[in-house]
Each structure stands twice: as structure tokens, then as C-alpha cells.
GROMACS .gro file of C-alpha atoms in nm:
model
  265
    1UNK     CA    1   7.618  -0.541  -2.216
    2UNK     CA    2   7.408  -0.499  -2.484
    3UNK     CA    3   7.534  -0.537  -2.841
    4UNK     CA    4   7.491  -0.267  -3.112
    5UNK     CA    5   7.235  -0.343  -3.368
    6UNK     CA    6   7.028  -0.575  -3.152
    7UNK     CA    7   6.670  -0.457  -3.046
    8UNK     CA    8   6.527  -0.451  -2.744
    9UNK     CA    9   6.179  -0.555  -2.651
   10UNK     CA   10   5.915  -0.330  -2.574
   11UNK     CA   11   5.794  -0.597  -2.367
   12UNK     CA   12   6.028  -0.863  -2.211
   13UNK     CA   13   5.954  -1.236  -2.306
   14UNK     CA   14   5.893  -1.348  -1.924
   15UNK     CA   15   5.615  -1.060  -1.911
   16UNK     CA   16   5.460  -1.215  -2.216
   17UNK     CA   17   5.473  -1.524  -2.132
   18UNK     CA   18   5.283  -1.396  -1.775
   19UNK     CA   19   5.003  -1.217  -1.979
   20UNK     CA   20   4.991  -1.522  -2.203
   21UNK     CA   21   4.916  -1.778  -1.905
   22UNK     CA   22   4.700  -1.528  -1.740
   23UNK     CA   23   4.478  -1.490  -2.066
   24UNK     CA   24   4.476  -1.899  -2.114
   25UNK     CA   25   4.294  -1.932  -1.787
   26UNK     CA   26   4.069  -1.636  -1.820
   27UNK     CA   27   3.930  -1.831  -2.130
   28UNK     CA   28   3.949  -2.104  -1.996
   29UNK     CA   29   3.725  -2.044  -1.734
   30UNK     CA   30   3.477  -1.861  -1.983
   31UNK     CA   31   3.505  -2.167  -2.204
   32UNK     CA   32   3.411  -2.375  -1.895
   33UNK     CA   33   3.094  -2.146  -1.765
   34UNK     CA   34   2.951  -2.130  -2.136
   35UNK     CA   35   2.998  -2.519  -2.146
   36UNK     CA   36   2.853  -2.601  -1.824
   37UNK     CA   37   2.523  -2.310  -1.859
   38UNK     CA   38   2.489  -2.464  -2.254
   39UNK     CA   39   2.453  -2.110  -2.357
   40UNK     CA   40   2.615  -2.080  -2.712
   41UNK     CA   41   2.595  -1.837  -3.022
   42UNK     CA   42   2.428  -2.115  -3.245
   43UNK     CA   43   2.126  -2.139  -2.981
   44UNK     CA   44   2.075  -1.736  -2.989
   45UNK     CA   45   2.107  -1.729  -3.365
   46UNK     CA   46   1.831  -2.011  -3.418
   47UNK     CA   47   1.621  -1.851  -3.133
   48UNK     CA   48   1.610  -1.509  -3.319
   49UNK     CA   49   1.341  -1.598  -3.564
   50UNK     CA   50   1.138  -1.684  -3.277
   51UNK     CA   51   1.189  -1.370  -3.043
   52UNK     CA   52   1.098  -1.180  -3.436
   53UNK     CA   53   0.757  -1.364  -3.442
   54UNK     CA   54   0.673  -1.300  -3.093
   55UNK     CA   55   0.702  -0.957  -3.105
   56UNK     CA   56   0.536  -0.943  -3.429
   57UNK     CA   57   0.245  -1.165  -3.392
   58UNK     CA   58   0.229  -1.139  -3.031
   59UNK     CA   59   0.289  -0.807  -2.886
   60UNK     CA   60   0.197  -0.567  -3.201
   61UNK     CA   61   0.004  -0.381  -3.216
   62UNK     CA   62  -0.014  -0.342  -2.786
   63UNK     CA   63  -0.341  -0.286  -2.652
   64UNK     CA   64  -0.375   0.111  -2.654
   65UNK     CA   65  -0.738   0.094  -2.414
   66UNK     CA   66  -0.565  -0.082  -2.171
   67UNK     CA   67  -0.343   0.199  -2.079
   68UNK     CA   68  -0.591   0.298  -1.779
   69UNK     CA   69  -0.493  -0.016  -1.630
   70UNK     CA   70  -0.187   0.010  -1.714
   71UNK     CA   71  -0.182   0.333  -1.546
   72UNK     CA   72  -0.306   0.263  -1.220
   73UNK     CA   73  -0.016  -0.060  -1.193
   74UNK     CA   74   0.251   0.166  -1.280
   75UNK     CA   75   0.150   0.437  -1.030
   76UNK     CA   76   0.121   0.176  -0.788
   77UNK     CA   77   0.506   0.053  -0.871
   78UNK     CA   78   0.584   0.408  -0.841
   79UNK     CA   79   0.437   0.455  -0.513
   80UNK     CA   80   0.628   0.171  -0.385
   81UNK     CA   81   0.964   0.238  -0.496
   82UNK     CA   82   0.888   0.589  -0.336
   83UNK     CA   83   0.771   0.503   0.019
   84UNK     CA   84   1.010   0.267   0.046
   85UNK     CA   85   1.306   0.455  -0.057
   86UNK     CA   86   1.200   0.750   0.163
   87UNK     CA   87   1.143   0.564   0.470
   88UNK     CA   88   1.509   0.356   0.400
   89UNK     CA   89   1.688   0.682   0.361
   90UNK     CA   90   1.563   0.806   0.706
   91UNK     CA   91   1.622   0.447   0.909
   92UNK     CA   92   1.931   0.394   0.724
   93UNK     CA   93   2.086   0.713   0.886
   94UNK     CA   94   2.188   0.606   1.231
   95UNK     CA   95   2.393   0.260   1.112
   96UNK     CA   96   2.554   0.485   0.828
   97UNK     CA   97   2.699   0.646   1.115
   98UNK     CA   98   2.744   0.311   1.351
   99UNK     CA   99   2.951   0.190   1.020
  100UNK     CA  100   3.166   0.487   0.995
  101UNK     CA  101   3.526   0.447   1.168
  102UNK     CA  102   3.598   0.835   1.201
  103UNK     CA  103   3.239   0.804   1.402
  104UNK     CA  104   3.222   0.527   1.601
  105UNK     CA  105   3.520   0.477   1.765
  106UNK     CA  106   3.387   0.096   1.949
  107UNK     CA  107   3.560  -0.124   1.736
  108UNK     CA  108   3.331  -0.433   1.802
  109UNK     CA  109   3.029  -0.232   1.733
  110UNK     CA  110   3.137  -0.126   1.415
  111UNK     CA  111   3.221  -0.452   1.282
  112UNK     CA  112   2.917  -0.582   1.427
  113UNK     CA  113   2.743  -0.281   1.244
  114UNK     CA  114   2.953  -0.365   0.925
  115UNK     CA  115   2.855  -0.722   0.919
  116UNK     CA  116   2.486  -0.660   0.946
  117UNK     CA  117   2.486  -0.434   0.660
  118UNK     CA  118   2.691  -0.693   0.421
  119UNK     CA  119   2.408  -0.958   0.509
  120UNK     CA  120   2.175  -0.716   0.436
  121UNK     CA  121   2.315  -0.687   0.061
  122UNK     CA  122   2.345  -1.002   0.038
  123UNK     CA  123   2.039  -1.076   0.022
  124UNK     CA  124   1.839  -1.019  -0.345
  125UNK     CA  125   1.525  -0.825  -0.313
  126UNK     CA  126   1.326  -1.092  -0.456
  127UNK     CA  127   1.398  -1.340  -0.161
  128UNK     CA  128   1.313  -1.042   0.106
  129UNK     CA  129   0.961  -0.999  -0.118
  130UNK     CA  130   0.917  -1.403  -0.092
  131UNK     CA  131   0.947  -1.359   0.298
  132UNK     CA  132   0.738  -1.077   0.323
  133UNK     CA  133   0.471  -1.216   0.102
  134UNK     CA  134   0.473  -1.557   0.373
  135UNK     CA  135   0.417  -1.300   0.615
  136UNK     CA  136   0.170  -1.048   0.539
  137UNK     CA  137   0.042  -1.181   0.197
  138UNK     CA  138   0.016  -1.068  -0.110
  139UNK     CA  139   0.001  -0.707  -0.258
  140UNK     CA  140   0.226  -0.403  -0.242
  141UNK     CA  141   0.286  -0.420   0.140
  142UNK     CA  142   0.538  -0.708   0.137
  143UNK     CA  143   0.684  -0.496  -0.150
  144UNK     CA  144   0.780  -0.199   0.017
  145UNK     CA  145   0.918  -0.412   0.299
  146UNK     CA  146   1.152  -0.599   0.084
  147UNK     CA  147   1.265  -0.248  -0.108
  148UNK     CA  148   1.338  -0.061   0.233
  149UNK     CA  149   1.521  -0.374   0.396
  150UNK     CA  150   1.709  -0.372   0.007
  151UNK     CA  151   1.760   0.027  -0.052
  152UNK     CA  152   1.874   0.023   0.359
  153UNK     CA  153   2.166  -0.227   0.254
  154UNK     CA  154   2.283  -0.017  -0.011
  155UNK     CA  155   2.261   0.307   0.135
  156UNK     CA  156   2.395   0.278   0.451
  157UNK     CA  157   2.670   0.154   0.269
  158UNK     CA  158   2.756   0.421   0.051
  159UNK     CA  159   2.694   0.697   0.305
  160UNK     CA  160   2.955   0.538   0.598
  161UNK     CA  161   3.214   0.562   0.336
  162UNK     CA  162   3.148   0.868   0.213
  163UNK     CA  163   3.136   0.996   0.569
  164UNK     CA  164   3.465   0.834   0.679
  165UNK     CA  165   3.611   1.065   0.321
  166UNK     CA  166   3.469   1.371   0.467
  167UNK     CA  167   3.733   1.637   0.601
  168UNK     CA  168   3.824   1.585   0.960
  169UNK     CA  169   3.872   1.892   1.079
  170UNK     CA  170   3.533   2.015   1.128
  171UNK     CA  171   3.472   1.727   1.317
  172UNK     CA  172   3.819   1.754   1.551
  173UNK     CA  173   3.730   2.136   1.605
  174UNK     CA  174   3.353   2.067   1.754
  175UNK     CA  175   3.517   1.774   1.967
  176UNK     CA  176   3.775   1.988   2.098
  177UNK     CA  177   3.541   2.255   2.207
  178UNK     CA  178   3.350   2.022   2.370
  179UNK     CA  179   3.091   1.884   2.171
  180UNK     CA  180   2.912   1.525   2.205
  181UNK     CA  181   2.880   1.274   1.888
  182UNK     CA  182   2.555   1.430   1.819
  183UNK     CA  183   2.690   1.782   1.748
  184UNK     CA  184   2.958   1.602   1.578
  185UNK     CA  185   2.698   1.469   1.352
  186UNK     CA  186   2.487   1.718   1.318
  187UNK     CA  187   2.748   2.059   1.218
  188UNK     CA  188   3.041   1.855   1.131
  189UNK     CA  189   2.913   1.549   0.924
  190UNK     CA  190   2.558   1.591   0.751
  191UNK     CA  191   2.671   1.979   0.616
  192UNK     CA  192   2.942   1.770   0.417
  193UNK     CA  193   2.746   1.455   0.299
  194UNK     CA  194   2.413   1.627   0.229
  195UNK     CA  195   2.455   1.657  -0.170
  196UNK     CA  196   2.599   1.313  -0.186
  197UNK     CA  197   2.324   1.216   0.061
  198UNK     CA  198   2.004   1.335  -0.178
  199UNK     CA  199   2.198   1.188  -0.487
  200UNK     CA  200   2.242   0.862  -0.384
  201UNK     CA  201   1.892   0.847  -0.275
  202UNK     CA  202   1.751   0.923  -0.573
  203UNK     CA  203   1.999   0.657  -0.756
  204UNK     CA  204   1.852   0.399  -0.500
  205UNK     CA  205   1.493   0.553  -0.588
  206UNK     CA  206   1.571   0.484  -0.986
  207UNK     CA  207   1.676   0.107  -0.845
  208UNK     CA  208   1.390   0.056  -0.673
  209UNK     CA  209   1.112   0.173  -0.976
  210UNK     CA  210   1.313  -0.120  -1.179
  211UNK     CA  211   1.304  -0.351  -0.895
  212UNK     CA  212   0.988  -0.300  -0.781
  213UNK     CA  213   0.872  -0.434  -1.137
  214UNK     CA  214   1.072  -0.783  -1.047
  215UNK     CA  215   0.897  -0.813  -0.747
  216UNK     CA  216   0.523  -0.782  -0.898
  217UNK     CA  217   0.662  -1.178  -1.013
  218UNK     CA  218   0.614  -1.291  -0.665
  219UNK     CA  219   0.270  -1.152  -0.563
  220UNK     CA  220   0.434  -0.827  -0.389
  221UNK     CA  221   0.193  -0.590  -0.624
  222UNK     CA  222   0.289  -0.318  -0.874
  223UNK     CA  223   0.321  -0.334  -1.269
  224UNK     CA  224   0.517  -0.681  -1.280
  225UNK     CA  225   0.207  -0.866  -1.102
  226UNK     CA  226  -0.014  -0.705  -1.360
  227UNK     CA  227   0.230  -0.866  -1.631
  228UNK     CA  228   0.252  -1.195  -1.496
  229UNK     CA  229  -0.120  -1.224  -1.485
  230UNK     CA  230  -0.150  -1.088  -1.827
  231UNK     CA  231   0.104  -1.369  -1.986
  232UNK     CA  232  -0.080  -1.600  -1.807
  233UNK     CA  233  -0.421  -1.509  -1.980
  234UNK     CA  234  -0.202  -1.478  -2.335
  235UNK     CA  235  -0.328  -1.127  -2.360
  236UNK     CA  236   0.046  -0.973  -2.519
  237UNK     CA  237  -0.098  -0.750  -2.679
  238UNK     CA  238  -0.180  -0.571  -2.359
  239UNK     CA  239   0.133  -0.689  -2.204
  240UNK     CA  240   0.318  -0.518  -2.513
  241UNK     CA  241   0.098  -0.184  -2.405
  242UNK     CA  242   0.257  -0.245  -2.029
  243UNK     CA  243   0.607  -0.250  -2.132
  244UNK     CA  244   0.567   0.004  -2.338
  245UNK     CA  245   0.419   0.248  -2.044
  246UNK     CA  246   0.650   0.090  -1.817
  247UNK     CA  247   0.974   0.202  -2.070
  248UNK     CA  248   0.862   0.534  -2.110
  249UNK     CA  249   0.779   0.598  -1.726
  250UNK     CA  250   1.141   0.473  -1.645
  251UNK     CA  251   1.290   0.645  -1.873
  252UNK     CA  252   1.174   0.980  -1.771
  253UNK     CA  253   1.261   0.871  -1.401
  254UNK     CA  254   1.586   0.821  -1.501
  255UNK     CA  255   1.642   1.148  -1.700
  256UNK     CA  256   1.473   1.403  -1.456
  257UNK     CA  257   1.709   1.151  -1.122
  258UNK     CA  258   2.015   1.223  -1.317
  259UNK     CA  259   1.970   1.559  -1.444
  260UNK     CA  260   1.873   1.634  -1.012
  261UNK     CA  261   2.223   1.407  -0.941
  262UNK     CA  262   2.442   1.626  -1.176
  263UNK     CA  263   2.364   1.927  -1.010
  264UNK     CA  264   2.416   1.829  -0.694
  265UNK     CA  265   2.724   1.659  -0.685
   0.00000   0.00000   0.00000
């Protein structure tokens, strides 16, 4: 019974106590990771008037004749991230359906399916370019390999799952008239994933121009190559006129992708 007068938490003590514990390891363990990868706010503070004179005695003004060059690299990056996106959005199509339950109904070749594709994530672009590169060489080629392996991970993930969320009974309706998995697929599935189909392509697209620029750092061509040579030869001033070219370029990609995404979905 409770007596009159006495107030009542809005939160009982054995909760608090809970949220208390909970937040003493959370910081504990960001404590611990700060400690152990010596990064601190003292070592950013006493870095800053060295990022200010790089920029201002190293990279202004940028080199405004060198944005021919410039040019050419970042249409290169662009052409990458395209081809490679295009071609993963076709191959990826087939295991997007393999990795869908409501799809394939073989249990052990849909995990098997599953498993492939989570490998396939797991592994960062950058190592895929690194292979590539030991295999064909240097240049854009091993690029676009890594990118479609990469962009293949990720979208064949996010299409099986949207396609398991689609309605069923399209797809009930053509099997109970008769139809095989590939009518299934074709008037049951794709007329309901299409607009998330063309937006997530174009979100892997926007990926890819970004990661494409990483990948120039290990010989696999495009605008980041361009950059690493340039720091090499201490020209910043034409590295300064690449990362400016390179901003802009992106962020146009990324307006007119999700202004295209917005409408779709």
C-alpha cells in the first residue's frame, strides 16, 4: 500500500541502476578503444594549425590549367563506377532471386545462396581491386572488376529482401493457374520491385563514383591514381584543383541520383 504524501518515481531505482551499469560499460569500452588507437582531443587540437597551413600554403590557390587533366581522370572514374554498376545490376538478378525464401523454395540452396552473398560483402572493395590488379595489372580494368564483384554484394542483397516483402498474392495466383518460377518472376515479382530496383541501383551507382576514387590508391585507374601520383610529385596545388573537380562532380551525382530516387519510390 502506498502511503499518502509519498511520491512515486517516474523511473524505479532498479531501472536506474540498469541504465546506469549499461552506460558505465558503454564508456568504458569507448574509453578503452580511444586508449588503445591513441586518438585524443589534445592531438586533433595541436594538429589543426598544421591541416590550416597545408591547405593554405599547399593546396591554394589549385592549379586551374590542370583541369583538362583533371577532366579526363574524373570521366574515367565515372565511366567505371558506371559499367560496373550496370553490368552488377544485370548479374546480380538471378541470386537476388536464389536468396529470396518466397522464391526459392530449396532450402540448402538458399542458404548456400545466402552465404555466398555475405562473403561477398565482406569483402572491402579495396582488397577485390588488390586481387584484380595481381591479375590483370594495373589501370581501370581491375577497377571495374572489384566494383561489380562489390555493387553485386550489396545489391543482391537488398533486392531478395525486398522481394521476399512483396505481396504474395500475385505470385500464388500465377502458380495456381499453372505457371513455372519464370512467369512467377517475370508478372508477379519484377512489376513490384522495379522502382525499388532502379533506386537502389542508382544508390549503388553514387557508392561506386566515391569508391572508385579509393581504388585509384591501388593502381586500379580513375581520379584517385591521378592523386596519388600528384602527392607524390608535391604538386598540391593541382591536387587541390582535383578535389575540387572531384567535389563538385559528386555532388551533382548525388543531387540529380536522389532527386531520380524520390520519384520513384
Amino acid at each position: 500500500m502506498i502511503k499518502k504524501g509519498k511520491r512515486i518515481p517516474l523511473i524505479p531505482l532498479k531501472k536506474k541502476i540498469y541504465f546506469l551499469l549499461i552506460a558505465l560499460i558503454i564508456g568504458t569500452f569507448y574509453i578503452y578503444s580511444a586508449v588503445r588507437t591513441n586518438a585524443s582531443v589534445p592531438r586533433l587540437l595541436e594538429g589543426i594549425p598544421d591541416i590550416y597551413d597545408f591547405f593554405i600554403n599547399d593546396l591554394f590557390p589549385p592549379s586551374v590549367s590542370y583541369y583538362k587533366t583533371a577532366g579526363l581522370s574524373l570521366l574515367e572514374t565515372w565511366n567505371m563506377a558506371l559499367l560496373s554498376t550496370s553490368v552488377a545490376a544485370i548479374v546480380c538478378l538471378p541470386f537476388s532471386f536464389l536468396a529470396a525464401s518466397n522464391i526459392n523454395k530449396n532450402v540448402y540452396l538458399y542458404q548456400v545462396v545466402r552465404f555466398g552473398l555475405n562473403v561477398l560483402r565482406t569483402i572491402p572493395e579495396i582488397i577485390l581491386a588488390l586481387i584484380f590488379v595481381a591479375m590483370v595489372g594495373y589501370g581501370p580494368f581491375p577497377g571495374i572488376l572489384a566494383l561489380i564483384f562489390f555493387s553485386m554484394g550489396i545489391l543482391a542483397k537488398l533486392i531478395s529482401e525486398t522481394v521476399e516483402a512483396i505481396d504474395p498474392g500475385p505470385l500464388e495466383a500465377i502458380r495456381a493457374t499453372g505457371g513455372n518460377v519464370i512467369q512467377v518472376i517475370c508478372y508477379g515479382v519484377i512489376p513490384q520491385i522495379i522502382p525499388h530496383y532502379v533506386s537502389y541501383t542508382l544508390y549503388v551507382l553514387e557508392i561506386n563514383v566515391r569508391a572508385s576514387i579509393v581504388l585509384g590508391f591501388v593502381g586500379a585507374g580513375g581520379v584517385g591514381q591521378l592523386i596519388l601520383e600528384q602527392m607524390g610529385w608535391l604538386n598540391f596545388d593541382r591536387v587541390a584543383m582535383i578535389i575540387l573537380m572531384t567535389f563538385v562532380a559528386v555532388v551533382i551525382i548525388d543531387t540529380v541520383s536522389t532527386r531520380l530516387r524520390e520519384r520513384l519510390v
